[in-house]
Structures are given as C-alpha cells and as structure tokens.
Short mmCIF file of C-alpha atoms and ligand atoms in Angstrom, two decimals:
data_model
loop_
_atom_site.label_atom_id
_atom_site.label_comp_id
_atom_site.label_asym_id
_atom_site.label_seq_id
_atom_site.Cartn_x
_atom_site.Cartn_y
_atom_site.Cartn_z
CA MET X 1167 1.23 -2.54 19.83
CA ASN X 1168 4.54 -2.70 18.04
CA ARG X 1169 3.78 -2.56 14.31
CA LYS X 1170 6.67 -3.25 11.96
CA ASN X 1171 7.11 -0.45 9.44
CA LEU X 1172 6.39 -1.38 5.83
CA ILE X 1173 7.95 0.62 3.00
CA ALA X 1174 6.34 -0.37 -0.30
CA GLY X 1175 7.33 0.92 -3.73
CA ASN X 1176 4.47 1.41 -6.19
CA TRP X 1177 6.29 1.54 -9.51
CA LYS X 1178 3.08 2.15 -11.47
CA MET X 1179 3.56 1.73 -15.27
CA ASN X 1180 7.34 2.08 -15.18
CA LYS X 1181 10.33 -0.23 -15.84
CA THR X 1182 10.79 -3.12 -18.23
CA ALA X 1183 11.54 -6.53 -16.74
CA SER X 1184 15.30 -6.13 -17.12
CA GLU X 1185 15.21 -2.63 -15.59
CA ALA X 1186 13.15 -4.05 -12.75
CA VAL X 1187 15.74 -6.75 -12.07
CA ASP X 1188 18.52 -4.14 -11.93
CA LEU X 1189 16.58 -1.93 -9.53
CA VAL X 1190 15.66 -4.80 -7.21
CA LYS X 1191 19.29 -5.96 -7.12
CA GLU X 1192 20.35 -2.45 -6.08
CA ILE X 1193 17.62 -2.23 -3.45
CA SER X 1194 18.50 -5.60 -1.97
CA SER X 1195 22.20 -4.77 -1.80
CA MET X 1196 21.36 -1.54 0.04
CA VAL X 1197 18.57 -2.59 2.43
CA GLY X 1198 18.10 -6.37 2.03
CA GLY X 1199 19.37 -8.69 4.74
CA GLN X 1200 17.56 -6.92 7.56
CA SER X 1201 14.17 -7.67 9.01
CA THR X 1202 13.54 -4.59 11.16
CA VAL X 1203 11.64 -2.79 8.41
CA GLN X 1204 9.62 -4.71 5.83
CA VAL X 1205 10.52 -3.67 2.29
CA CYS X 1206 8.24 -4.46 -0.64
CA VAL X 1207 8.46 -3.67 -4.35
CA CYS X 1208 5.37 -3.59 -6.57
CA PRO X 1209 6.51 -3.69 -10.21
CA PRO X 1210 4.17 -4.05 -13.21
CA PHE X 1211 2.80 -7.57 -13.86
CA THR X 1212 5.28 -8.12 -16.70
CA SER X 1213 8.21 -7.95 -14.26
CA LEU X 1214 6.82 -10.11 -11.47
CA ALA X 1215 8.17 -13.43 -12.75
CA LYS X 1216 11.75 -12.20 -13.10
CA VAL X 1217 11.71 -10.25 -9.86
CA SER X 1218 10.23 -13.21 -7.97
CA GLU X 1219 13.40 -15.21 -8.72
CA LEU X 1220 15.39 -12.52 -6.89
CA VAL X 1221 13.12 -11.91 -3.93
CA GLU X 1222 12.90 -15.62 -3.13
CA GLN X 1223 16.47 -15.40 -1.86
CA ASN X 1224 16.33 -12.31 0.32
CA GLU X 1225 14.22 -10.19 2.62
CA ILE X 1226 12.64 -7.99 -0.06
CA MET X 1227 8.96 -8.80 -0.54
CA LEU X 1228 6.97 -8.69 -3.74
CA GLY X 1229 3.67 -6.96 -4.38
CA ALA X 1230 1.34 -6.49 -7.36
CA GLN X 1231 -0.46 -3.28 -8.30
CA ASN X 1232 -3.91 -4.70 -8.98
CA MET X 1233 -5.78 -8.00 -9.27
CA SER X 1234 -9.09 -9.37 -10.48
CA GLU X 1235 -11.80 -10.19 -7.98
CA LYS X 1236 -12.64 -13.26 -10.11
CA SER X 1237 -10.79 -16.51 -9.61
CA ALA X 1238 -10.47 -17.70 -13.24
CA GLY X 1239 -12.23 -17.76 -16.60
CA ALA X 1240 -13.24 -15.54 -19.48
CA PHE X 1241 -11.93 -12.18 -18.24
CA THR X 1242 -9.62 -10.96 -20.98
CA GLY X 1243 -6.67 -8.98 -19.71
CA GLU X 1244 -7.18 -9.79 -16.04
CA ILE X 1245 -4.80 -11.40 -13.52
CA SER X 1246 -5.97 -13.70 -10.72
CA ALA X 1247 -4.89 -14.07 -7.10
CA GLU X 1248 -3.71 -17.62 -7.80
CA MET X 1249 -1.44 -16.36 -10.60
CA LEU X 1250 0.11 -13.86 -8.20
CA ARG X 1251 0.58 -16.42 -5.42
CA ASP X 1252 2.32 -18.69 -7.91
CA LEU X 1253 4.99 -15.97 -8.34
CA TYR X 1254 5.57 -15.57 -4.58
CA VAL X 1255 3.66 -12.30 -4.49
CA SER X 1256 2.83 -11.39 -0.88
CA PHE X 1257 1.05 -8.02 -1.17
CA VAL X 1258 -1.41 -6.52 -3.63
CA ILE X 1259 -2.23 -2.81 -3.92
CA LEU X 1260 -6.00 -2.43 -4.28
CA GLY X 1261 -8.14 0.64 -4.79
CA HIS X 1262 -5.34 3.01 -5.70
CA SER X 1263 -6.79 6.43 -6.52
CA GLU X 1264 -5.63 6.03 -10.15
CA ARG X 1265 -7.71 2.83 -10.37
CA ARG X 1266 -10.66 4.65 -8.82
CA GLN X 1267 -10.40 7.80 -10.94
CA LEU X 1268 -9.13 6.51 -14.29
CA PHE X 1269 -10.60 3.01 -14.34
CA GLY X 1270 -13.88 3.56 -12.53
CA GLU X 1271 -13.29 1.23 -9.58
CA SER X 1272 -15.86 1.75 -6.84
CA ASN X 1273 -15.71 0.87 -3.16
CA SER X 1274 -17.82 -2.21 -3.88
CA THR X 1275 -15.61 -3.50 -6.73
CA ILE X 1276 -12.57 -2.92 -4.57
CA ASN X 1277 -14.26 -4.66 -1.64
CA ALA X 1278 -14.68 -7.78 -3.80
CA LYS X 1279 -10.98 -7.62 -4.70
CA VAL X 1280 -9.92 -7.16 -1.06
CA LEU X 1281 -11.93 -10.25 -0.03
CA THR X 1282 -10.56 -12.32 -2.92
CA ALA X 1283 -7.02 -11.27 -2.01
CA VAL X 1284 -7.27 -12.16 1.64
CA ASN X 1285 -9.07 -15.43 0.93
CA ASN X 1286 -6.09 -16.36 -1.26
CA ASN X 1287 -3.43 -15.49 1.32
CA LEU X 1288 -2.46 -12.21 -0.32
CA LYS X 1289 -2.07 -9.18 1.91
CA PRO X 1290 -4.13 -6.29 0.55
CA ILE X 1291 -2.67 -2.78 0.65
CA TYR X 1292 -6.02 -1.05 0.52
CA CYS X 1293 -5.72 2.59 -0.66
CA ILE X 1294 -8.02 5.37 0.45
CA GLY X 1295 -7.88 9.15 0.41
CA GLU X 1296 -9.77 12.34 -0.32
CA THR X 1297 -9.44 14.75 -3.26
CA LEU X 1298 -8.49 18.39 -2.77
CA GLU X 1299 -12.09 19.44 -3.37
CA GLU X 1300 -13.35 17.02 -0.73
CA ARG X 1301 -10.73 18.28 1.75
CA GLU X 1302 -11.70 21.90 1.10
CA GLN X 1303 -15.35 21.00 1.65
CA GLY X 1304 -14.42 19.53 5.04
CA ARG X 1305 -15.46 16.04 3.94
CA ILE X 1306 -12.26 14.10 4.70
CA LEU X 1307 -13.77 11.85 7.34
CA GLU X 1308 -16.96 11.24 5.39
CA ILE X 1309 -14.98 10.12 2.31
CA VAL X 1310 -12.28 8.16 4.07
CA GLY X 1311 -14.87 6.68 6.45
CA SER X 1312 -17.02 5.33 3.63
CA GLN X 1313 -13.97 4.01 1.80
CA VAL X 1314 -12.93 2.11 4.93
CA ARG X 1315 -16.41 0.79 5.80
CA GLU X 1316 -17.48 -0.13 2.26
CA GLY X 1317 -14.09 -1.35 1.06
CA LEU X 1318 -13.66 -3.59 4.10
CA ASP X 1319 -17.25 -4.85 4.29
CA SER X 1320 -17.28 -8.52 5.49
CA PHE X 1321 -13.51 -8.54 5.95
CA PRO X 1322 -12.77 -11.68 8.03
CA ILE X 1323 -11.64 -10.71 11.51
CA ARG X 1324 -9.23 -13.68 11.68
CA SER X 1325 -7.22 -12.10 8.81
CA VAL X 1326 -7.06 -8.56 10.13
CA GLU X 1327 -3.33 -8.78 10.88
CA HIS X 1328 -2.72 -9.26 7.13
CA LEU X 1329 -4.56 -6.09 6.21
CA VAL X 1330 -2.61 -2.94 5.32
CA ILE X 1331 -4.30 0.42 4.70
CA ALA X 1332 -2.61 3.17 2.69
CA TYR X 1333 -3.89 6.68 3.32
CA GLU X 1334 -3.03 8.61 0.18
CA PRO X 1335 -4.59 12.06 -0.09
CA VAL X 1336 -5.23 12.36 -3.84
CA TRP X 1337 -3.93 15.95 -3.94
CA ALA X 1338 -0.55 14.75 -2.63
CA ILE X 1339 0.01 11.95 -5.15
CA GLY X 1340 2.74 12.79 -7.65
CA THR X 1341 2.30 16.51 -7.00
CA GLY X 1342 5.22 17.19 -4.66
CA LYS X 1343 2.66 18.40 -2.08
CA THR X 1344 2.86 16.30 1.06
CA ALA X 1345 0.47 16.27 3.97
CA THR X 1346 2.19 17.76 7.01
CA ASN X 1347 3.15 15.32 9.74
CA GLU X 1348 0.21 16.56 11.81
CA MET X 1349 -2.29 16.29 8.93
CA ALA X 1350 -1.20 12.72 8.28
CA GLN X 1351 -1.36 11.71 11.95
CA GLU X 1352 -4.79 13.27 12.39
CA VAL X 1353 -6.34 11.28 9.53
CA HIS X 1354 -4.43 8.09 10.42
CA SER X 1355 -5.73 8.19 13.96
CA GLU X 1356 -9.30 8.73 12.70
CA ILE X 1357 -8.86 5.75 10.38
CA ARG X 1358 -7.68 3.68 13.33
CA ASN X 1359 -10.77 4.73 15.31
CA ILE X 1360 -12.97 3.41 12.51
CA LEU X 1361 -10.95 0.17 12.45
CA VAL X 1362 -11.53 -0.16 16.21
CA GLU X 1363 -15.27 0.21 15.61
CA LEU X 1364 -15.16 -2.46 12.89
CA PHE X 1365 -12.81 -5.01 14.43
CA GLY X 1366 -12.24 -4.11 18.09
CA GLN X 1367 -9.30 -2.54 19.88
CA THR X 1368 -6.68 -5.29 19.76
CA PRO X 1369 -7.19 -6.40 16.14
CA ALA X 1370 -7.35 -2.77 14.97
CA SER X 1371 -4.09 -1.97 16.69
CA SER X 1372 -2.32 -4.65 14.61
CA ILE X 1373 -3.28 -3.06 11.26
CA ARG X 1374 -0.56 -1.04 9.57
CA ILE X 1375 -1.62 2.29 8.10
CA LEU X 1376 0.85 3.59 5.51
CA TYR X 1377 1.05 7.17 4.31
CA GLY X 1378 1.38 7.80 0.58
CA GLY X 1379 1.67 11.00 -1.47
CA SER X 1380 5.00 12.57 -2.40
CA MET X 1381 6.91 10.80 0.37
CA LYS X 1382 10.66 11.16 -0.19
CA PRO X 1383 13.87 10.88 1.84
CA GLU X 1384 13.60 14.57 2.84
CA ASN X 1385 10.18 14.26 4.48
CA ALA X 1386 10.00 10.57 5.42
CA ALA X 1387 11.44 10.78 8.94
CA GLY X 1388 8.84 13.29 10.15
CA LEU X 1389 5.92 11.34 8.70
CA LEU X 1390 7.18 7.95 9.87
CA ALA X 1391 7.71 9.27 13.39
CA GLN X 1392 3.95 9.80 13.82
CA PRO X 1393 2.40 7.19 16.14
CA ASP X 1394 -0.22 5.98 13.62
CA VAL X 1395 1.98 6.12 10.52
CA ASP X 1396 3.35 2.62 10.06
CA GLY X 1397 5.23 3.00 6.80
CA GLY X 1398 4.87 4.46 3.35
CA LEU X 1399 3.52 3.66 -0.10
CA ILE X 1400 6.00 5.34 -2.38
CA GLY X 1401 5.41 6.22 -6.04
CA GLY X 1402 7.90 8.53 -7.76
CA ALA X 1403 10.62 8.12 -5.15
CA SER X 1404 10.50 4.31 -5.47
CA LEU X 1405 11.92 4.42 -8.99
CA THR X 1406 15.55 4.90 -7.96
CA SER X 1407 17.36 2.84 -5.35
CA ARG X 1408 18.87 5.96 -3.83
CA SER X 1409 15.61 7.68 -2.97
CA PHE X 1410 13.68 4.50 -2.11
CA CYS X 1411 16.42 3.19 0.16
CA GLY X 1412 16.78 6.67 1.68
CA ILE X 1413 13.19 6.29 2.91
CA VAL X 1414 13.84 2.74 4.15
CA LYS X 1415 16.87 4.05 6.06
CA SER X 1416 14.73 6.74 7.72
CA ALA X 1417 12.37 3.97 8.86
CA LEU X 1418 15.31 1.90 10.12
CA GLU X 1419 16.64 4.83 12.15
CA LEU X 1420 13.26 5.21 13.85
CA SER X 1421 12.84 1.49 14.61
P1 LIG U 272 3.87 9.48 -5.19
O1 LIG U 272 2.79 8.32 -5.43
O2 LIG U 272 4.81 9.00 -4.12
O3 LIG U 272 4.56 9.64 -6.52
O4 LIG U 272 3.12 10.69 -4.78
C1 LIG U 272 2.27 7.57 -4.36
C2 LIG U 272 1.27 6.57 -4.88
O5 LIG U 272 0.56 6.89 -5.86
O6 LIG U 272 1.15 5.45 -4.36
#
C-alpha cells in the first residue's frame, strides 16, 4: 500500500496570528505547490481564521490542536468540530501526551473526541506513546495497545482511511532524545498489527502512522525511510520554516 507521507507541524502554544501568517507564507513558498508529500500546519485556535485564508489557495493543509467532543452548548472555553470545519480545518490532533498528562484526558475522553471528529469530516491525528518509566518496565506494547484499542473503540470502518496515528514516545517529546530508526519501526509495526486486528489487513494498511518526538532535519530521513513510518508530527522544529521545510524535503526525497 502506497501511503502518502504527512508532515504535520504542532505549533503548541506558540505564535500570534500575524506571526502565524508570516510562517505559513514562508512554508508555502518553500514547499507549497507540490502534492507528493502532504504538509499540514496546526497553529493555536486564535490563528486558524487568518491562516485559513492562506491555505485555501495552496496545497498546505490546516489542522487544530484539540477539539471538544460535544457539538455545541454550555461548554465555556471549548471549540467544536463544526467551528473548525467552518475554517477549512482538515486535521485535528487528539490525545497529545500534553493533553493526557497536563489536562487529564483519558483514553475514553479522547475516544469521544476521535468519534466526534470523524463524524464531522475531520481527520483525527490520534497521539499515543509510552513514558520513559513504562518503556523501562517493558510495558510499551501494553500501553500503546490500550491507547489504540480504547482510543479507537467503535471507530467506523468506512472512515479508516481518514485516520492518522502519531506514535510519540513521551520521553522523546521536546527533549532532543529521538527514538532510533529501529525503535520507531518496531513500535510502528506493532501498532499496525493491532490496527489489522481491529480493522482487517487492507483498511489497516491505508492508515498513516506518524512518528513524533524531537524529529528534525538531521534525523528525519532515517526515520521516514522506515516502512511503517508514514510521516512526522513535529513540535519544536515546526516553528521555523527552515527546519520544518527541511523535514518536508527529506520526505520528498524519499517519495
Ligand atoms: P517535539 O514535539 O518535536 O518538539 O519533540 C513533538 C510533539 O509534541 O508533537
């Protein structure tokens, strides 16, 4: 199965709306206008409206960093799927380890968000990954396995091609420590085995599994060359056009 690489920038709580516009303009002049590798930026909510005016005209796609599982109503501070769709948002990051660890999101809350996203034509980028302690205890598959099974409970099989998984070992996020190419491939292929169990061989082989955790231009080519690594979810290195586009170029060279 030929899966198109997806390079997604998770800007986290960085950039004002005008800074976001500048960065997206730089990114689109460097790697827009091609459709071999899918490129997506996920700025904070406050920048989505301005950035959506830019991405409408080119190949860069827009993603959000979170979303409510509720559709509307008295949920102060929350953002709905419909609001995101209205701004031409295509992807939504769900279950990022910072949401899990700092904001108490559980597999079941995230599952509700994943289902709401897909039922509203948003493509979830569902994040999973073990902590250092869990890795040292030899519990990677137990943790990642329950995140996949519980987070994707009742996921509609007809929408599987819109699902993206991001494997982000928590110990590699923002730390400069990257999983080796072999470590990433090993977990990615185990994740794909679980997806085969859940959805069957052909649907599972259409799901992109991104690697995230200190990916940068210097290590991207090795990670992206792994057979089950279908792109990257990039934090720190997505904040400048030079490093983000360096990763996109690595993906283009491999495609
Ligand atoms: P990082 O973050 O690239 O800065 O490690 C990745 C992420 O949190 O998605």
